[in-house]
Short mmCIF file of C-alpha atoms and ligand atoms in Angstrom, two decimals:
data_model
loop_
_atom_site.label_atom_id
_atom_site.label_comp_id
_atom_site.label_asym_id
_atom_site.label_seq_id
_atom_site.Cartn_x
_atom_site.Cartn_y
_atom_site.Cartn_z
CA MET A 1 0.00 0.00 0.00
CA LYS A 2 1.12 3.46 -0.76
CA SER A 3 -0.13 6.71 0.66
CA THR A 4 -0.72 9.32 -1.98
CA LYS A 5 -2.83 12.40 -2.09
CA PHE A 6 -5.61 10.12 -3.32
CA GLY A 7 -5.36 7.92 -0.28
CA LYS A 8 -4.02 4.45 0.17
CA ILE A 9 -3.47 3.02 -3.25
CA LYS A 10 -2.16 -0.39 -4.07
CA SER A 11 0.03 -0.40 -7.13
CA ALA A 12 2.15 -3.15 -8.60
CA SER A 13 5.40 -1.34 -7.93
CA SER A 14 4.53 -0.63 -4.31
CA TRP A 15 3.24 -4.04 -3.25
CA ASN A 16 6.41 -4.71 -1.36
CA GLU A 17 6.87 -1.26 0.04
CA LYS A 18 5.78 -0.57 3.55
CA GLU A 19 3.50 2.37 4.14
CA ASN A 20 5.15 5.68 3.66
CA SER A 21 3.84 9.17 4.17
CA VAL A 22 2.79 11.59 1.46
CA THR A 23 5.44 13.46 -0.43
CA PRO A 24 6.09 17.10 0.46
CA GLU A 25 4.45 18.21 -2.83
CA GLY A 26 1.42 16.07 -2.01
CA VAL A 27 1.02 17.65 1.38
CA PHE A 28 1.34 21.10 -0.10
CA ASN A 29 -1.30 20.42 -2.76
CA ASP A 30 -3.67 18.77 -0.30
CA ARG A 31 -3.49 21.72 2.01
CA ARG A 32 -4.21 24.15 -0.79
CA ASN A 33 -7.11 22.06 -2.04
CA ILE A 34 -8.63 21.72 1.41
CA ILE A 35 -8.39 25.45 1.91
CA LYS A 36 -10.07 25.91 -1.46
CA ALA A 37 -12.74 23.33 -0.76
CA LEU A 38 -13.59 25.11 2.46
CA GLY A 39 -14.03 28.28 0.45
CA LEU A 40 -11.31 30.04 2.40
CA GLY A 41 -9.60 31.07 -0.83
CA ALA A 42 -7.33 34.05 -0.33
CA ILE A 43 -7.81 33.87 3.44
CA GLY A 44 -6.29 30.41 3.38
CA ALA A 45 -3.22 31.77 1.68
CA SER A 46 -2.68 34.20 4.55
CA ILE A 47 -3.35 31.81 7.44
CA PRO A 48 -0.11 31.42 9.44
CA GLY A 49 1.71 28.17 8.80
CA HIS A 50 0.92 26.51 12.14
CA VAL A 51 -2.80 27.18 11.74
CA GLN A 52 -2.75 25.64 8.26
CA ALA A 53 -1.05 22.59 9.67
CA GLY A 54 -3.87 22.29 12.22
CA LEU A 55 -6.49 22.63 9.53
CA PHE A 56 -4.76 19.96 7.59
CA ASP A 57 -4.61 17.62 10.57
CA LEU A 58 -8.35 17.99 10.95
CA PHE A 59 -8.65 16.11 7.69
CA GLY A 60 -6.02 13.55 8.51
CA GLU A 61 -8.63 10.98 9.46
CA LYS A 62 -10.71 11.40 6.33
CA LYS A 63 -7.62 11.38 4.17
CA ALA A 64 -6.83 7.80 5.09
CA VAL A 65 -10.18 6.49 3.87
CA ASP A 66 -11.07 8.94 1.13
CA PRO A 67 -9.05 8.56 -2.05
CA PHE A 68 -9.63 12.16 -3.06
CA VAL A 69 -8.68 15.10 -0.95
CA THR A 70 -9.41 17.33 -3.93
CA GLN A 71 -12.62 19.33 -4.31
CA VAL A 72 -16.07 17.85 -4.02
CA LEU A 73 -18.01 19.03 -7.06
CA ASP A 74 -21.55 20.41 -7.28
CA PHE A 75 -23.49 18.55 -9.93
CA THR A 76 -26.80 16.98 -10.86
CA LYS A 77 -27.15 13.40 -12.05
CA ASN A 78 -28.23 13.25 -15.67
CA SER A 79 -30.53 10.22 -15.75
CA ALA A 80 -30.50 10.22 -19.55
CA PHE A 81 -26.95 8.90 -19.24
CA GLY A 82 -27.42 6.36 -16.49
CA LEU A 83 -26.47 2.71 -16.98
CA LYS A 84 -27.70 -0.48 -15.36
CA GLU A 85 -24.18 -1.92 -15.36
CA THR A 86 -22.09 -2.13 -12.21
CA LEU A 87 -19.74 0.81 -11.74
CA THR A 88 -16.05 -0.03 -11.83
CA PRO A 89 -14.78 0.43 -8.27
CA MET A 90 -13.14 3.81 -7.87
CA GLN A 91 -9.85 2.31 -6.73
CA LYS A 92 -9.63 0.56 -10.12
CA VAL A 93 -10.59 3.66 -12.08
CA ILE A 94 -7.81 5.68 -10.47
CA THR A 95 -5.04 3.06 -10.44
CA HIS A 96 -5.46 1.24 -13.79
CA ASN A 97 -4.70 3.97 -16.30
CA ASN A 98 -3.30 4.78 -19.68
CA PHE A 99 -1.51 8.13 -19.63
CA TYR A 100 1.75 7.63 -21.51
CA GLU A 101 3.04 11.06 -20.51
CA PHE A 102 3.64 9.39 -17.13
CA GLY A 103 4.84 6.01 -18.43
CA THR A 104 3.39 3.08 -20.34
CA SER A 105 2.47 0.58 -17.63
CA LYS A 106 -1.01 0.70 -16.07
CA THR A 107 0.26 1.79 -12.66
CA ASP A 108 2.83 4.32 -13.92
CA PRO A 109 0.32 7.18 -14.03
CA VAL A 110 -0.79 6.80 -10.40
CA ASP A 111 2.82 6.34 -9.35
CA ASN A 112 4.27 9.22 -11.38
CA ALA A 113 1.52 11.84 -11.61
CA GLN A 114 1.26 12.73 -7.92
CA GLY A 115 2.03 16.38 -7.36
CA PHE A 116 1.05 17.24 -10.96
CA LYS A 117 0.24 20.96 -10.97
CA VAL A 118 -3.08 22.02 -12.44
CA ASP A 119 -3.12 25.51 -10.96
CA PRO A 120 -2.57 27.72 -12.87
CA TRP A 121 -4.18 26.06 -15.91
CA VAL A 122 -5.05 27.64 -19.23
CA LEU A 123 -7.42 26.04 -21.75
CA LYS A 124 -7.78 27.90 -25.05
CA ILE A 125 -10.61 27.40 -27.52
CA GLU A 126 -9.53 28.92 -30.79
CA GLY A 127 -9.43 28.59 -34.57
CA LEU A 128 -12.66 28.92 -36.55
CA VAL A 129 -14.74 30.43 -33.76
CA ASP A 130 -16.40 33.83 -33.32
CA ASN A 131 -15.36 34.20 -29.66
CA PRO A 132 -12.04 32.57 -28.84
CA LEU A 133 -12.03 31.58 -25.16
CA THR A 134 -9.24 31.47 -22.59
CA LEU A 135 -10.37 29.55 -19.53
CA ASP A 136 -8.58 29.24 -16.21
CA LEU A 137 -8.87 26.45 -13.65
CA ASP A 138 -11.89 28.00 -11.91
CA ASP A 139 -13.74 28.50 -15.20
CA LEU A 140 -13.58 24.76 -15.88
CA THR A 141 -15.93 23.95 -13.00
CA LYS A 142 -17.91 27.21 -12.92
CA LEU A 143 -18.70 28.20 -16.49
CA PHE A 144 -21.23 25.42 -17.05
CA ALA A 145 -23.66 23.57 -14.78
CA LEU A 146 -21.96 20.26 -14.03
CA GLU A 147 -23.71 16.94 -14.49
CA GLU A 148 -22.84 13.34 -13.76
CA ARG A 149 -22.98 10.82 -16.58
CA ILE A 150 -22.21 7.14 -16.31
CA TYR A 151 -20.37 5.95 -19.41
CA ARG A 152 -18.65 2.78 -20.56
CA LEU A 153 -14.98 3.31 -21.42
CA ARG A 154 -13.61 0.74 -23.90
CA CYS A 155 -9.85 0.76 -24.49
CA VAL A 156 -8.48 -0.43 -27.83
CA GLU A 157 -6.47 -2.95 -25.74
CA ALA A 158 -9.77 -4.83 -25.12
CA TRP A 159 -10.45 -3.89 -21.50
CA SER A 160 -13.30 -1.71 -20.29
CA MET A 161 -14.71 0.13 -17.29
CA VAL A 162 -17.92 1.87 -16.26
CA VAL A 163 -17.17 5.33 -14.90
CA PRO A 164 -19.34 8.05 -13.32
CA TRP A 165 -17.89 11.22 -14.86
CA VAL A 166 -18.73 14.78 -13.87
CA GLY A 167 -18.55 17.54 -16.45
CA PHE A 168 -20.43 19.26 -19.26
CA SER A 169 -21.11 18.61 -22.92
CA LEU A 170 -18.43 19.53 -25.45
CA ALA A 171 -21.24 21.04 -27.55
CA SER A 172 -22.02 23.61 -24.84
CA LEU A 173 -18.38 24.72 -24.84
CA LEU A 174 -18.23 24.92 -28.64
CA LYS A 175 -21.50 26.86 -28.73
CA LYS A 176 -20.09 29.36 -26.28
CA ALA A 177 -17.13 29.88 -28.59
CA GLY A 178 -19.42 30.14 -31.63
CA VAL A 179 -18.26 27.74 -34.32
CA LYS A 180 -17.96 29.34 -37.77
CA SER A 181 -19.86 27.78 -40.67
CA SER A 182 -16.63 26.84 -42.49
CA ALA A 183 -15.58 24.49 -39.65
CA THR A 184 -15.50 20.71 -40.17
CA HIS A 185 -13.28 19.30 -37.39
CA VAL A 186 -12.11 19.89 -33.83
CA ALA A 187 -8.56 19.19 -32.60
CA PHE A 188 -7.44 18.72 -28.97
CA GLU A 189 -4.01 19.01 -27.40
CA THR A 190 -2.63 17.79 -24.06
CA LEU A 191 -0.24 19.85 -21.94
CA PHE A 192 3.41 19.66 -23.01
CA ASP A 193 5.55 19.92 -19.89
CA PRO A 194 8.46 17.44 -19.85
CA ASP A 195 9.50 18.61 -16.37
CA GLN A 196 6.21 17.30 -15.00
CA MET A 197 5.62 14.52 -17.52
CA PRO A 198 8.60 12.14 -17.60
CA GLY A 199 7.17 10.26 -20.60
CA GLN A 200 7.66 13.41 -22.68
CA LYS A 201 11.37 13.39 -21.89
CA SER A 202 12.13 9.91 -23.12
CA ARG A 203 10.90 8.22 -26.33
CA LEU A 204 11.04 4.88 -24.52
CA MET A 205 9.14 5.88 -21.38
CA GLY A 206 6.59 7.80 -23.47
CA GLY A 207 5.78 4.82 -25.68
CA GLY A 208 7.18 6.39 -28.85
CA ILE A 209 4.43 9.00 -29.12
CA HIS A 210 5.46 12.35 -30.52
CA TYR A 211 4.27 14.82 -27.86
CA PRO A 212 2.15 16.81 -27.23
CA TYR A 213 -0.57 14.16 -27.47
CA ILE A 214 -3.16 15.32 -29.98
CA GLU A 215 -6.60 14.04 -30.90
CA GLY A 216 -9.49 15.07 -33.10
CA LEU A 217 -13.15 14.64 -33.95
CA ARG A 218 -15.33 15.50 -36.91
CA LEU A 219 -17.49 18.51 -36.01
CA ASP A 220 -20.72 16.48 -36.03
CA GLU A 221 -19.12 13.96 -33.65
CA ALA A 222 -17.96 16.80 -31.39
CA MET A 223 -21.47 18.31 -31.35
CA ASN A 224 -23.12 14.97 -30.55
CA ASP A 225 -24.74 15.00 -27.13
CA LEU A 226 -22.52 12.15 -25.89
CA SER A 227 -19.23 14.02 -26.34
CA PHE A 228 -18.31 15.14 -22.85
CA MET A 229 -15.74 17.32 -21.13
CA ALA A 230 -15.02 15.65 -17.79
CA VAL A 231 -13.64 17.64 -14.86
CA GLY A 232 -14.33 14.95 -12.27
CA LEU A 233 -15.18 11.35 -11.50
CA TYR A 234 -16.98 9.76 -8.58
CA GLY A 235 -18.18 13.24 -7.59
CA LYS A 236 -14.78 14.85 -7.13
CA THR A 237 -12.24 16.65 -9.27
CA LEU A 238 -10.18 14.40 -11.55
CA PRO A 239 -7.04 12.80 -10.14
CA ALA A 240 -3.97 13.68 -12.21
CA GLN A 241 -3.71 10.14 -13.57
CA ASN A 242 -7.22 10.39 -15.06
CA GLY A 243 -6.47 13.63 -16.91
CA ALA A 244 -6.78 16.54 -14.47
CA PRO A 245 -8.03 19.16 -14.67
CA ILE A 246 -10.10 18.52 -17.82
CA ARG A 247 -10.30 15.71 -20.38
CA LEU A 248 -12.48 14.59 -23.22
CA VAL A 249 -14.72 11.50 -22.95
CA VAL A 250 -16.08 10.06 -26.20
CA PRO A 251 -17.74 6.84 -25.06
CA TRP A 252 -18.49 5.23 -28.44
CA LYS A 253 -14.83 5.41 -29.50
CA TYR A 254 -11.75 3.57 -28.26
CA GLY A 255 -10.30 5.16 -25.14
CA PHE A 256 -7.32 6.77 -26.88
CA LYS A 257 -9.68 9.36 -28.40
CA SER A 258 -10.57 10.52 -24.85
CA ILE A 259 -7.58 12.86 -24.54
CA LYS A 260 -6.48 13.99 -21.08
CA SER A 261 -5.23 17.22 -19.47
CA ILE A 262 -6.29 19.43 -22.39
CA VAL A 263 -4.76 22.89 -22.91
CA ARG A 264 -6.01 23.65 -26.42
CA ILE A 265 -9.11 23.02 -28.51
CA ARG A 266 -8.84 24.20 -32.09
CA VAL A 267 -11.78 24.34 -34.50
CA MET A 268 -10.54 23.60 -38.03
CA ASP A 269 -11.64 23.09 -41.62
CA LYS A 270 -9.70 19.88 -42.14
CA GLN A 271 -9.09 16.60 -40.36
CA PRO A 272 -6.29 17.12 -37.81
CA PRO A 273 -3.43 14.65 -37.38
CA THR A 274 -3.81 12.46 -34.26
CA SER A 275 -1.10 10.91 -32.07
CA TRP A 276 -1.90 7.20 -32.28
CA ASN A 277 -2.68 7.40 -35.98
CA GLN A 278 0.67 9.07 -36.61
CA LEU A 279 2.43 6.35 -34.60
CA ALA A 280 0.79 3.37 -36.34
CA ALA A 281 -1.82 4.26 -38.97
CA ASN A 282 -2.53 0.62 -39.82
CA GLU A 283 -3.52 -0.09 -36.20
CA TYR A 284 -5.20 3.14 -35.03
CA GLY A 285 -7.52 5.05 -37.33
CA PHE A 286 -8.87 8.58 -37.01
CA TYR A 287 -12.41 7.32 -36.33
CA ALA A 288 -11.60 4.56 -33.80
CA ASN A 289 -15.27 3.70 -33.28
CA VAL A 290 -15.64 0.66 -31.04
CA ASN A 291 -16.41 -2.17 -33.44
CA PRO A 292 -16.42 -5.90 -32.52
CA GLU A 293 -16.32 -6.78 -36.23
CA VAL A 294 -13.13 -4.97 -37.11
CA ASP A 295 -10.18 -6.59 -35.36
CA HIS A 296 -7.00 -4.83 -34.40
CA PRO A 297 -4.22 -6.27 -36.64
CA ARG A 298 -2.75 -7.98 -33.55
CA TRP A 299 -5.86 -9.04 -31.57
CA SER A 300 -9.61 -9.56 -31.75
CA GLN A 301 -11.99 -6.77 -30.75
CA ALA A 302 -14.97 -9.15 -30.35
CA THR A 303 -14.76 -9.26 -26.55
CA GLU A 304 -13.38 -7.18 -23.72
CA ARG A 305 -12.22 -7.63 -20.12
CA ARG A 306 -14.54 -5.66 -17.84
CA ILE A 307 -12.26 -4.47 -15.07
CA GLY A 308 -14.00 -5.18 -11.78
CA GLU A 309 -13.81 -6.45 -8.26
CA GLY A 310 -11.00 -8.67 -7.03
CA GLY A 311 -7.27 -8.41 -7.62
CA ILE A 312 -5.74 -5.71 -9.76
CA PHE A 313 -5.62 -7.94 -12.85
CA SER A 314 -9.00 -9.61 -12.38
CA ALA A 315 -11.85 -9.01 -14.81
CA THR A 316 -14.80 -10.68 -16.53
CA ARG A 317 -14.82 -11.16 -20.28
CA ILE A 318 -17.91 -9.84 -22.07
CA ALA A 319 -18.99 -9.27 -25.69
CA THR A 320 -18.06 -5.91 -27.19
CA LYS A 321 -20.99 -3.96 -28.62
CA PRO A 322 -20.92 -1.87 -31.83
CA PHE A 323 -20.20 1.75 -30.92
CA ASN A 324 -19.67 0.47 -27.37
CA GLY A 325 -23.45 0.18 -26.96
CA TYR A 326 -24.16 3.75 -28.10
CA GLY A 327 -25.27 2.90 -31.66
CA GLU A 328 -28.71 4.42 -31.22
CA GLN A 329 -27.15 7.81 -30.53
CA VAL A 330 -24.30 7.78 -33.05
CA ALA A 331 -24.64 5.14 -35.80
CA HIS A 332 -26.35 7.71 -38.07
CA LEU A 333 -23.14 9.75 -38.12
CA TYR A 334 -21.48 7.02 -40.18
CA LYS A 335 -24.28 6.14 -42.59
CA GLY A 336 -22.89 4.91 -45.87
CA MET A 337 -19.30 4.72 -44.59
CA ASP A 338 -17.32 1.50 -44.85
CA LEU A 339 -16.34 1.12 -41.18
CA SER A 340 -13.67 -1.49 -41.94
CA ARG A 341 -11.95 1.09 -44.12
CA PHE A 342 -12.60 4.06 -41.82
CA TYR A 343 -11.58 2.25 -38.64
N1 MTE B 1 -2.86 12.76 -23.10
C1 MTE B 1 -3.23 11.48 -23.07
N2 MTE B 1 -4.53 11.16 -23.10
C2 MTE B 1 -4.92 9.86 -23.07
C3 MTE B 1 -3.95 8.82 -23.06
C4 MTE B 1 -2.58 9.18 -23.03
O1 MTE B 1 -1.66 8.34 -22.99
N3 MTE B 1 -2.25 10.52 -23.03
N4 MTE B 1 -4.36 7.50 -23.08
C5 MTE B 1 -5.69 7.24 -23.65
C6 MTE B 1 -6.12 5.85 -23.52
S1 MTE B 1 -5.34 4.72 -24.50
C7 MTE B 1 -7.17 5.50 -22.71
S2 MTE B 1 -7.75 3.91 -22.69
C8 MTE B 1 -7.78 6.48 -21.78
C9 MTE B 1 -7.70 5.93 -20.37
O2 MTE B 1 -8.37 6.77 -19.47
P1 MTE B 1 -8.32 6.42 -17.91
O3 MTE B 1 -6.90 6.22 -17.54
O4 MTE B 1 -8.97 7.57 -17.23
O5 MTE B 1 -9.12 5.13 -17.75
O6 MTE B 1 -7.13 7.74 -21.80
C10 MTE B 1 -6.75 8.19 -23.10
N5 MTE B 1 -6.26 9.55 -23.05
MO1 MO B 2 -6.67 2.90 -24.56
#
């Protein structure tokens, strides 16, 4: 077990370690977040050090059992996006990750992303829009009413989860920016900060991706009601390893489209290049719609491992559904397209 700012987390590399206390950066961030969560804001910044330490101690108990010491979000549950399936336990959602900026193994992100700084954050919405936007960290949770949506997440590696995200629709953000009529596509870019993201320093550790990580959608896909900007999960702000402070979630596409820690959204009039497609175009297409009938060149996509209860590698194998079960909402977007060619 390992103590992090998200609580006691079991990760492969720390199985043999005995409990250790949070890192100095973790303590610092926790204290700032607690002060923020209490609404003390600027007052918190001017509280003398020993008082802050006391405030922090007050939460010591909770910290041990609660995996997030970050902000609790205000949101409403959107029942239109509920699911009958069992939620993936939160400990799995926040410890089994793909975030190659922090390393390529599933536990690298939780091990290496602690202390990741999201404040200050700048997200720009630019390109073919009438009102380019520059949002700061506060804007991300305050500009739009937040809602919770439960979505399936299906990775191209044939595992899946069911996650309660908190956020707002991508369409509402694009509408605020005012998309020009000449626009056809939307591109997304992750933070580039090799000092914080060790995978961006080394080709090997970063999985060969040419950073910054970039992704894209066709404009009609981006405007579809399902396309979601997540700022939280399980009711609280996103842990770094899940893409803090803001990430895309496109539930009918393979997980690699759901780009994390976004700093730029650019509305364009052509299809943007995308990271995984640039790395291996024969394996990862621009569309990347979940499709049990189109196999990856190296494995079948007919079934998936639903990450669930039990040990860290345990899971049940289930059939993969076309468009990850969201065909009713999105199949019309691809009418007449050969989906084995546009994979
Ligand atoms: N910037 C960035 N975004 C990313 C990735 C990444 O490596 N870097 N991995 C993707 C992949 S392959 C998947 S499956 C999902 C995983 O999201 P999760 O870790 O929150 O489950 O994030 C996606 N977004
Ligand atoms: Mo993935």
